[in-house]
Every structure is written in C-alpha cells, then in structure tokens.
C-alpha cells in the first residue's frame, strides 16, 4: 500500500476550479444515452465513477465520443439500449449501479450487474422489491438483498408501486429515471422517511432538462406519466461538484482563507452547496456568487478566531457532512452530526471508520447508529498519525484537512480517484506553510 505524507501547513488561501459533479455527470450520461438525438456533454467529471458509467453505456451499445479532455458526445438510443445481453462491472459507483438496475429491469434484455466486493455489501433490496412490483425479473446472484444481480426479460405490469426511502435515495432516483420509458403511467409511493432528498430534486431537474416530467404531490407521492421520450437538449454543461468543494471551503474556514471555489454557486441544485451554510454556523465567513463560493476563517476586530462546534441534522448533505467531522477538530466545543445512518452503507462504514481515524489524531469520539459526536483534543492534535482510508475517497479528502494543524500520513491516497483523481495536487495549491 502506498501513502502520502502531508506536511503541516499554517494557512489556506487560493482559488480552485472544481471538477464536474459526479451526481450530475452520471445522470446526464444515462439520460443522454436514452434520449432521442445527440448530446454534447461538457465539463464531464473524469473519474472512476464516471468511467464505470461510460464503460457500461458503451457495452450496452451506446456510441460515445470523447471530443476533448472533459467533453463527450453521446448518441442517444431512443429509449432502447441496442445490446440486449451484457455483463456489466460497475466498480463501487452507486450512481451507475442503482439507476442502471432500474433502467435495465424494464429494457427487456438479459443482463448481469456486479461490482467490487464493497458494492456487494451495499444494500439494493428496496430497489429490487419496487421493481418486482412491476413484475420485473431480477435475481440475486450472491447474498439476498445485495449485488451481484441478474435481470431477465419480463412482461411488465404498470401500476402503483411503493419503495422505501430510508436506506438510499438512489433507488427512487433510479426508478424515476426508468419509469418514463415504460408503456403506462406509474405512481410511486415512498414508504417512510426519504433520505438525501436533494439528490431526488437533482434527478427531477436533470430529467426536466431532457423534456421529461414527473408529477409530484409531495416527497412521498410521484406520478410518472408514460410513455415519455427523453429529448436531447443539444448541449449540457456539467456544473462543478459541490461535495468536492467542501474540502476547499473547510480549508479556507480553518486556515484563514479566503479560498474560493469556482463552478458552483447560489443557483446550484446540488444539496451539498449547503455545506457552506454549516460552515457559516460554525462562524466562518462565506461569500457566494452565481458560480462561486468563498470561505474565510472567523475574524474579530483584532485577531483570527477559531470556529465553533455545531449540532446539525446532516440528512440533506450526507457526503459533505463527512467534511464537517474533520473540520470539527478545529472548532471550540463538541460537534454532533445527526441523522447520518446512511454513512454505514456507503464506500465503507463511514461512522465507524471516521470515529477510528479521528481518535488517532487525539479527538474524543462517540458514535451511535445514526450519529457521531466529536470533541477535539484539549491541547493540540496528535502529529504524525497514520490515517487509513478504507478505499473511501472521502476519508482521504477529509483527513487532508488535519494538515492545517499537524503533519500526518494518509494511506492509499489514490482512492480519491473515485470522484477526484487530482485532489491532492489541487489541495497542495491552496495550503501554505
Ligand atoms: O444520487 C446521488 O447522486 C447520490 C446520492 C447520495 O446517496 P444516498 O441517497 O444513498 O444517500 C450520495 O451519498 C451519493 O454520493 C450520490
Ligand atoms: C456515497 C458515495 O458514492 P456512491 O455514488 O457510490 O453512493 C459518495 O461519493 O460519497
């Protein structure tokens, strides 16, 4: 295993152009592949997760051309993938795996979908159960309730279906994107709590860009008129990734700043732009524009002051909330991040991984089923900790912030390739000693 030694830095300031949003990139690729007409996708995120989606779509017979580094043209297949039989490997990309299961279940072909070992531990039963209500033919090839899956052709029955929303919003997003392609209108009822709601809003917004409408009564009741056709909007520019922005904004709030991220701003639909509001609650100075956000440390008349701890329900920002956990190391008091049960079924058990690694730098940490509580060490952070990253890009990126206090080693830094391959190069551009 390789590692990266980060020296201690005492300031953060600068400007970062964000890579494209993972969530938007993979939605746009899928919808462009299903659309009528050719779509030019600009500023696509180039990372493991988007590579999984691109490879899968090409395997399914979609013609995709790379025009320049981040610009791709996608030839839409008018709602039907040309290839009717395929084995797809999707790594650990939830934004590829979940929507593709939903779309392929209604495609009338024979498909197998698998991923890395961790993907085979990430639940998918709620989505499979919803699709089975439509009479989709889906079998578990390994453990019941988890990938890998096999999908076979089936005579679909359209009707009202229900889905649970408390494990992952990606199941509902997948259904919403797939159902317009069926023959008849379906109603979806969400049973119980819907977590990570901004991602469902993002799904509906991307579908609307392709001319497809969903009638929504509230967040528990959706009617998907069908058949509908996705129509290429011609050109789409993918906005910057708001979750990736969180590390730089936190650095600005901890290390003086200003740090400005360019690519997302007040008009963004990505839920993770609200990470900036959480930083503001901690005392950071935040400025926002149409296409940028900037952070600086709290300033008093006389000196730079430290951040304050917060107690926050993080259900709306599940990914950026992880950044709050390491930012809490630089805040006065005890920070509690609540309503984060989904962390346990993502790239790793993120509550347990975060607790274990935070303790290595001297924090006092309490964890529960759906919360984490962090008190920074009374004196100073422990220098030279060796941080394990659990093949979780966000663990690696979050812990880079510790270098604003003390030097540390980050094991397997390459795991950032899932969403941000040149993260550490960009991080080095804004930290100064
Ligand atoms: O739909 C999406 O693009 C995502 C939804 C969220 O997952 P959950 O809905 O499982 O919380 C988020 O954590 C993930 O990184 C991306
Ligand atoms: C949870 C994440 O990824 P996925 O899309 O694989 O669910 C993430 O990027 O933090």
Coordinates of C-alpha atoms and ligand atoms in Angstrom, one line a residue:
X1 CA 0.0 0.0 0.0
X2 CA 1.3 3.4 -0.8
X3 CA 0.9 6.6 1.3
X4 CA 1.2 10.3 1.2
X5 CA 2.9 12.4 3.9
X6 CA 1.3 15.8 4.3
X7 CA 3.5 18.4 6.0
X8 CA 1.9 20.8 8.4
X9 CA 0.5 24.0 6.8
X10 CA -0.5 27.1 8.7
X11 CA -2.6 28.9 6.1
X12 CA -5.0 28.1 3.3
X13 CA -5.9 30.6 0.6
X14 CA -6.4 30.5 -3.2
X15 CA -8.7 29.6 -5.9
X16 CA -9.8 26.2 -7.2
X17 CA -11.7 25.3 -10.4
X18 CA -13.9 22.4 -9.4
X19 CA -14.2 19.2 -11.4
X20 CA -17.6 18.4 -12.8
X21 CA -20.3 17.0 -10.4
X22 CA -20.3 13.2 -10.1
X23 CA -24.0 13.1 -9.5
X24 CA -24.9 15.3 -12.5
X25 CA -22.3 13.6 -14.8
X26 CA -23.7 10.1 -14.3
X27 CA -27.3 11.3 -14.6
X28 CA -26.6 13.2 -17.8
X29 CA -24.7 10.3 -19.3
X30 CA -27.6 7.9 -18.7
X31 CA -30.3 10.3 -19.9
X32 CA -28.3 11.3 -22.9
X33 CA -27.9 7.6 -23.8
X34 CA -31.6 7.1 -23.5
X35 CA -32.6 10.2 -25.4
X36 CA -33.6 11.0 -28.9
X37 CA -30.7 12.8 -30.6
X38 CA -27.0 13.5 -29.8
X39 CA -26.0 15.3 -26.6
X40 CA -22.7 17.2 -26.2
X41 CA -21.8 16.9 -22.6
X42 CA -19.2 19.5 -21.5
X43 CA -17.2 19.5 -18.3
X44 CA -17.9 15.9 -17.5
X45 CA -16.2 14.6 -14.4
X46 CA -13.4 12.2 -15.4
X47 CA -13.0 9.7 -12.5
X48 CA -13.6 6.1 -11.6
X49 CA -17.3 6.5 -11.1
X50 CA -18.0 8.2 -14.4
X51 CA -15.6 5.7 -16.2
X52 CA -17.9 2.9 -14.9
X53 CA -21.0 4.6 -16.4
X54 CA -19.2 5.4 -19.7
X55 CA -18.0 1.8 -20.0
X56 CA -21.4 0.3 -19.2
X57 CA -23.2 2.5 -21.7
X58 CA -20.6 1.6 -24.4
X59 CA -21.1 -2.1 -23.6
X60 CA -24.8 -1.5 -24.0
X61 CA -24.2 -0.3 -27.5
X62 CA -24.2 3.5 -27.0
X63 CA -21.9 5.4 -29.2
X64 CA -19.8 7.9 -27.2
X65 CA -17.0 10.1 -28.5
X66 CA -14.5 12.0 -26.4
X67 CA -14.2 15.3 -28.1
X68 CA -11.7 16.9 -25.7
X69 CA -10.5 16.2 -22.2
X70 CA -13.9 16.7 -20.4
X71 CA -16.2 17.0 -23.4
X72 CA -18.1 14.0 -24.8
X73 CA -20.8 13.4 -27.4
X74 CA -23.4 10.8 -26.6
X75 CA -25.6 9.4 -29.4
X76 CA -28.9 8.7 -27.8
X77 CA -30.6 5.3 -28.4
X78 CA -34.2 6.5 -28.3
X79 CA -35.1 4.7 -25.1
X80 CA -33.8 1.2 -26.0
X81 CA -30.2 0.0 -25.5
X82 CA -29.0 -1.7 -28.7
X83 CA -27.3 -4.6 -26.8
X84 CA -29.8 -7.0 -25.2
X85 CA -27.4 -9.2 -23.4
X86 CA -24.4 -8.0 -21.3
X87 CA -22.3 -8.5 -18.2
X88 CA -21.6 -5.1 -16.6
X89 CA -19.0 -4.4 -13.9
X90 CA -19.7 -1.1 -12.1
X91 CA -17.0 -0.9 -9.5
X92 CA -18.3 0.9 -6.4
X93 CA -20.3 3.6 -8.3
X94 CA -23.7 3.9 -6.7
X95 CA -24.7 6.5 -9.2
X96 CA -24.1 4.0 -12.0
X97 CA -25.3 0.8 -10.4
X98 CA -28.6 1.8 -8.9
X99 CA -30.1 3.7 -11.9
X100 CA -28.8 1.0 -14.4
X101 CA -30.6 -1.7 -12.4
X102 CA -33.9 0.2 -12.7
X103 CA -33.4 1.0 -16.4
X104 CA -32.2 -2.5 -17.4
X105 CA -35.1 -4.1 -15.5
X106 CA -37.5 -2.5 -17.9
X107 CA -35.4 -3.0 -21.0
X108 CA -36.4 -6.5 -21.9
X109 CA -32.9 -7.9 -22.1
X110 CA -30.7 -10.3 -20.2
X111 CA -28.1 -8.5 -18.0
X112 CA -25.7 -9.3 -15.1
X113 CA -24.5 -6.4 -12.9
X114 CA -21.6 -6.7 -10.5
X115 CA -19.1 -4.5 -8.7
X116 CA -16.2 -4.5 -6.3
X117 CA -16.5 -6.5 -3.1
X118 CA -17.8 -3.5 -1.2
X119 CA -20.6 -2.9 -3.8
X120 CA -21.7 -6.5 -3.0
X121 CA -22.2 -5.4 0.6
X122 CA -24.2 -2.3 -0.2
X123 CA -28.0 -3.0 0.0
X124 CA -30.2 -2.9 -3.0
X125 CA -33.3 -4.8 -1.8
X126 CA -35.5 -1.8 -1.6
X127 CA -35.0 -1.1 -5.3
X128 CA -35.4 -4.7 -6.3
X129 CA -38.6 -5.0 -4.3
X130 CA -40.0 -1.9 -6.0
X131 CA -39.1 -3.3 -9.5
X132 CA -40.6 -6.7 -8.6
X133 CA -43.9 -5.0 -8.0
X134 CA -43.8 -4.2 -11.7
X135 CA -43.2 -7.9 -12.4
X136 CA -39.5 -7.3 -13.3
X137 CA -37.4 -10.4 -13.3
X138 CA -34.4 -9.8 -11.0
X139 CA -32.4 -12.4 -9.2
X140 CA -29.7 -12.1 -6.5
X141 CA -26.6 -14.0 -7.7
X142 CA -24.9 -13.8 -4.3
X143 CA -26.4 -12.7 -1.0
X144 CA -30.1 -12.0 -0.9
X145 CA -30.6 -8.2 -0.9
X146 CA -27.2 -7.3 -2.4
X147 CA -25.5 -7.3 -5.8
X148 CA -24.5 -9.0 -8.0
X149 CA -27.8 -9.2 -9.8
X150 CA -29.2 -10.9 -12.9
X151 CA -32.0 -9.3 -14.9
X152 CA -34.1 -11.3 -17.4
X153 CA -36.8 -10.1 -19.8
X154 CA -40.3 -9.8 -18.3
X155 CA -43.8 -8.8 -19.2
X156 CA -44.1 -5.6 -17.1
X157 CA -47.3 -4.7 -15.3
X158 CA -47.6 -1.0 -14.6
X159 CA -49.5 0.2 -11.5
X160 CA -48.9 2.0 -8.2
X161 CA -45.8 0.8 -6.5
X162 CA -44.1 1.6 -3.3
X163 CA -40.5 2.0 -2.3
X164 CA -38.6 2.5 1.0
X165 CA -36.6 5.7 1.0
X166 CA -34.6 5.4 4.2
X167 CA -31.6 3.5 3.0
X168 CA -30.6 5.3 -0.2
X169 CA -32.3 8.0 -2.3
X170 CA -30.6 6.5 -5.4
X171 CA -33.3 3.8 -5.5
X172 CA -36.0 6.3 -6.0
X173 CA -33.8 8.3 -8.4
X174 CA -33.3 5.2 -10.5
X175 CA -37.0 4.4 -10.6
X176 CA -37.9 7.9 -11.6
X177 CA -35.4 7.9 -14.5
X178 CA -36.5 4.5 -15.7
X179 CA -40.3 4.6 -15.5
X180 CA -41.0 7.2 -18.2
X181 CA -39.7 4.6 -20.7
X182 CA -42.4 2.1 -19.8
X183 CA -45.8 1.8 -21.6
X184 CA -48.1 3.1 -18.9
X185 CA -48.1 5.8 -16.2
X186 CA -47.0 4.6 -12.7
X187 CA -47.5 6.1 -9.3
X188 CA -44.6 5.7 -6.8
X189 CA -45.4 6.0 -3.1
X190 CA -42.4 6.4 -0.8
X191 CA -42.8 4.5 2.4
X192 CA -41.4 6.1 5.5
X193 CA -38.6 8.7 5.5
X194 CA -36.9 9.8 2.3
X195 CA -33.3 10.4 3.0
X196 CA -30.9 12.5 0.9
X197 CA -33.8 14.4 -0.7
X198 CA -31.7 17.0 -2.6
X199 CA -30.4 14.2 -4.8
X200 CA -34.0 13.3 -5.8
X201 CA -34.5 17.0 -6.7
X202 CA -31.4 16.8 -8.8
X203 CA -32.8 13.8 -10.6
X204 CA -36.0 15.5 -11.4
X205 CA -34.2 18.6 -12.6
X206 CA -32.0 16.6 -15.0
X207 CA -35.0 14.7 -16.3
X208 CA -36.7 18.1 -17.0
X209 CA -33.6 19.2 -19.0
X210 CA -34.4 16.2 -21.3
X211 CA -38.0 17.2 -21.5
X212 CA -39.5 14.5 -19.2
X213 CA -41.9 15.5 -16.5
X214 CA -42.9 13.9 -13.2
X215 CA -46.0 14.9 -11.3
X216 CA -45.1 15.3 -7.7
X217 CA -47.7 15.7 -4.9
X218 CA -45.1 15.9 -2.1
X219 CA -41.9 13.9 -1.3
X220 CA -44.0 10.7 -0.7
X221 CA -46.0 10.7 -3.9
X222 CA -44.8 10.8 -7.5
X223 CA -46.7 10.1 -10.7
X224 CA -44.6 9.3 -13.7
X225 CA -46.5 9.7 -16.9
X226 CA -45.5 7.2 -19.6
X227 CA -44.6 6.6 -22.3
X228 CA -42.4 9.7 -22.5
X229 CA -39.3 10.3 -24.6
X230 CA -36.1 11.9 -23.4
X231 CA -35.2 14.5 -25.9
X232 CA -31.6 15.7 -26.2
X233 CA -31.2 19.4 -25.2
X234 CA -28.2 19.6 -27.6
X235 CA -25.5 20.7 -25.2
X236 CA -25.2 20.4 -21.4
X237 CA -22.5 21.9 -19.3
X238 CA -22.0 19.9 -16.0
X239 CA -21.6 22.2 -13.1
X240 CA -18.8 21.8 -10.5
X241 CA -19.0 19.2 -7.8
X242 CA -20.4 20.7 -4.6
X243 CA -19.2 17.7 -2.4
X244 CA -15.7 18.2 -3.8
X245 CA -16.0 21.9 -3.0
X246 CA -16.5 21.1 0.7
X247 CA -12.8 20.2 1.4
X248 CA -11.5 23.5 0.0
X249 CA -14.2 25.6 1.7
X250 CA -13.4 23.9 5.0
X251 CA -9.7 24.6 4.4
X252 CA -10.5 28.3 4.0
X253 CA -12.6 28.3 7.1
X254 CA -9.8 26.6 9.1
X255 CA -6.7 28.2 7.6
X256 CA -7.6 31.9 7.3
X257 CA -8.6 32.0 3.6
X258 CA -10.0 33.3 1.5
X259 CA -10.4 30.1 -0.5
X260 CA -12.7 30.4 -3.5
X261 CA -14.2 27.5 -5.4
X262 CA -15.4 28.2 -8.9
X263 CA -18.0 26.0 -10.6
X264 CA -20.9 26.0 -8.1
X265 CA -22.8 28.9 -6.6
X266 CA -26.1 30.1 -5.4
X267 CA -28.1 28.7 -8.3
X268 CA -26.8 25.2 -7.9
X269 CA -29.3 22.4 -7.2
X270 CA -26.7 20.2 -5.5
X271 CA -27.6 19.8 -1.9
X272 CA -24.0 19.9 -0.8
X273 CA -23.7 23.6 -1.5
X274 CA -25.5 23.9 1.9
X275 CA -22.2 22.7 3.4
X276 CA -21.3 26.4 3.2
X277 CA -24.3 27.2 5.5
X278 CA -23.0 24.7 8.1
X279 CA -19.5 26.4 7.9
X280 CA -21.2 29.7 8.4
X281 CA -23.0 28.4 11.5
X282 CA -19.5 27.4 12.8
X283 CA -18.5 31.1 12.4
X284 CA -16.8 31.0 9.0
X285 CA -17.2 33.9 6.7
X286 CA -18.9 32.8 3.5
X287 CA -19.5 34.8 0.3
X288 CA -21.4 33.4 -2.7
X289 CA -21.9 34.3 -6.3
X290 CA -23.7 32.9 -9.3
X291 CA -20.9 30.4 -9.9
X292 CA -18.6 30.6 -6.9
X293 CA -18.4 30.2 -3.1
X294 CA -15.7 31.6 -0.9
X295 CA -14.8 30.9 2.7
X296 CA -12.6 32.5 5.3
X297 CA -11.9 32.0 9.0
X298 CA -14.0 33.9 11.6
X299 CA -12.5 37.3 12.1
X300 CA -12.8 39.6 15.1
X301 CA -11.7 43.2 15.1
X302 CA -8.3 42.2 16.5
X303 CA -7.5 38.6 15.5
X304 CA -8.5 35.5 13.8
X305 CA -10.8 33.4 16.0
X306 CA -11.4 29.7 15.8
X307 CA -14.6 28.0 14.6
X308 CA -17.3 27.0 16.9
X309 CA -18.8 23.5 17.3
X310 CA -22.2 22.7 15.8
X311 CA -25.0 20.3 16.3
X312 CA -26.6 19.6 12.9
X313 CA -29.0 17.3 11.2
X314 CA -27.0 16.3 8.2
X315 CA -29.6 14.2 6.3
X316 CA -29.6 16.7 3.4
X317 CA -25.8 16.7 3.0
X318 CA -24.7 13.1 3.6
X319 CA -21.5 13.4 1.6
X320 CA -20.3 16.9 2.6
X321 CA -21.2 16.1 6.3
X322 CA -18.1 13.9 6.4
X323 CA -16.1 17.1 5.9
X324 CA -17.7 18.6 9.0
X325 CA -16.3 15.7 11.0
X326 CA -12.7 16.7 10.4
X327 CA -13.5 20.4 10.4
X328 CA -14.8 19.8 14.0
X329 CA -11.2 19.1 15.0
X330 CA -10.6 22.9 14.6
X331 CA -13.7 24.1 16.4
X332 CA -14.2 25.0 20.0
X333 CA -16.6 22.6 21.7
X334 CA -18.3 19.3 20.8
X335 CA -19.7 18.8 17.4
X336 CA -22.6 16.4 16.8
X337 CA -23.6 15.3 13.3
X338 CA -27.0 13.6 13.4
X339 CA -29.2 11.6 11.1
X340 CA -26.3 10.1 9.1
X341 CA -27.3 6.4 9.3
X342 CA -26.7 6.0 5.6
X343 CA -22.9 6.6 6.2
X344 CA -22.8 3.0 7.3
X345 CA -23.8 1.6 3.9
X346 CA -21.6 3.7 1.6
X347 CA -18.0 3.2 0.5
X348 CA -17.2 1.8 3.9
X349 CA -19.0 2.0 7.3
X350 CA -18.2 5.7 7.4
X351 CA -19.3 6.3 11.0
X352 CA -17.1 3.6 12.4
X353 CA -14.1 4.5 10.0
X354 CA -14.4 8.2 10.9
X355 CA -14.5 7.5 14.6
X356 CA -11.5 5.3 14.5
X357 CA -9.3 7.7 12.5
X358 CA -10.4 10.8 14.4
X359 CA -9.2 9.1 17.6
X360 CA -5.8 8.7 16.0
X361 CA -5.4 12.5 16.0
X362 CA -6.5 12.8 19.6
X363 CA -10.2 13.5 19.3
X364 CA -12.7 12.2 21.8
X365 CA -15.4 10.5 19.6
X366 CA -18.7 8.9 20.4
X367 CA -20.6 7.1 17.7
X368 CA -24.2 5.8 17.5
X369 CA -26.4 4.1 15.0
X370 CA -27.0 7.4 13.2
X371 CA -24.7 10.0 14.7
X372 CA -21.2 10.9 15.5
X373 CA -20.0 13.3 18.2
X374 CA -16.5 14.8 18.1
X375 CA -14.6 16.7 20.7
X376 CA -11.2 17.9 19.6
X377 CA -8.2 17.3 21.9
X378 CA -7.9 19.7 24.8
X379 CA -4.4 20.8 23.8
X380 CA -3.2 20.0 20.3
X381 CA -3.9 17.5 17.6
X382 CA -1.6 14.4 17.7
X383 CA 1.1 14.8 15.0
X384 CA 2.3 12.1 12.6
X385 CA -0.9 10.0 12.7
X386 CA -1.1 7.3 10.1
X387 CA -4.6 7.5 8.7
X388 CA -6.3 4.5 7.0
X389 CA -8.8 5.4 4.2
X390 CA -10.8 2.2 3.8
X391 CA -10.9 2.6 0.0
X392 CA -13.1 5.6 0.6
X393 CA -12.2 8.8 -1.4
X394 CA -14.0 11.0 1.2
X395 CA -12.0 9.6 4.1
X396 CA -8.8 10.6 2.3
X397 CA -10.0 14.0 1.3
X398 CA -11.5 14.8 4.7
X399 CA -8.3 13.9 6.5
X400 CA -6.2 16.1 4.3
X401 CA -7.6 19.0 6.5
X402 CA -5.7 17.7 9.5
X403 CA -2.5 19.0 7.9
X404 CA -3.8 22.5 8.6
X405 CA -2.8 21.6 12.2
X406 CA -0.2 18.9 12.2
X407 CA 1.7 16.7 9.8
X408 CA 0.2 13.3 9.0
X409 CA 0.4 10.3 6.7
X410 CA -2.6 9.3 4.5
X411 CA -2.6 5.7 3.4
X412 CA -3.8 4.7 -0.1
X413 CA -4.3 8.3 -1.2
X414 CA -5.1 7.0 -4.7
X415 CA -8.6 6.1 -3.6
X416 CA -9.6 9.7 -4.3
X417 CA -9.9 8.6 -8.0
X418 CA -13.5 7.6 -7.3
X419 CA -14.6 11.2 -7.7
X420 CA -11.5 13.5 -7.7
X421 CA -8.3 11.9 -9.2
X422 CA -6.1 15.0 -8.8
X423 CA -7.4 16.1 -5.4
X424 CA -4.1 16.2 -3.6
X425 CA -2.5 18.2 -6.4
X426 CA -5.3 20.8 -6.1
X427 CA -5.1 20.7 -2.2
X428 CA -1.4 21.5 -2.4
X429 CA -2.2 24.6 -4.4
X430 CA -4.2 26.2 -1.6
X431 CA -2.2 25.2 1.5
X432 CA 0.8 27.3 2.6
X433 CA 3.3 27.0 5.4
Ligands
LIG1 O1 -27.9 10.3 -6.2 C1 -26.8 10.6 -6.0 O2 -26.1 11.2 -6.9 C2 -26.2 10.4 -4.7 C3 -26.9 10.2 -3.6 C4 -26.4 10.1 -2.2 O3 -26.6 8.7 -1.8 P1 -27.8 8.2 -0.8 O4 -29.0 8.6 -1.5 O5 -27.5 6.7 -0.8 O6 -27.6 8.9 0.5 C5 -24.9 10.4 -2.1 O7 -24.4 9.9 -0.9 C6 -24.2 9.9 -3.3 O8 -22.8 10.2 -3.2 C7 -24.7 10.4 -4.6
LIG2 C1 -21.7 7.7 -1.3 C2 -21.0 8.0 -2.4 O1 -20.9 7.4 -3.6 P1 -22.0 6.4 -4.3 O2 -22.4 7.3 -5.5 O3 -21.2 5.3 -4.8 O4 -23.1 6.1 -3.4 C3 -20.0 9.1 -2.3 O5 -19.5 9.6 -3.3 O6 -19.8 9.6 -1.2

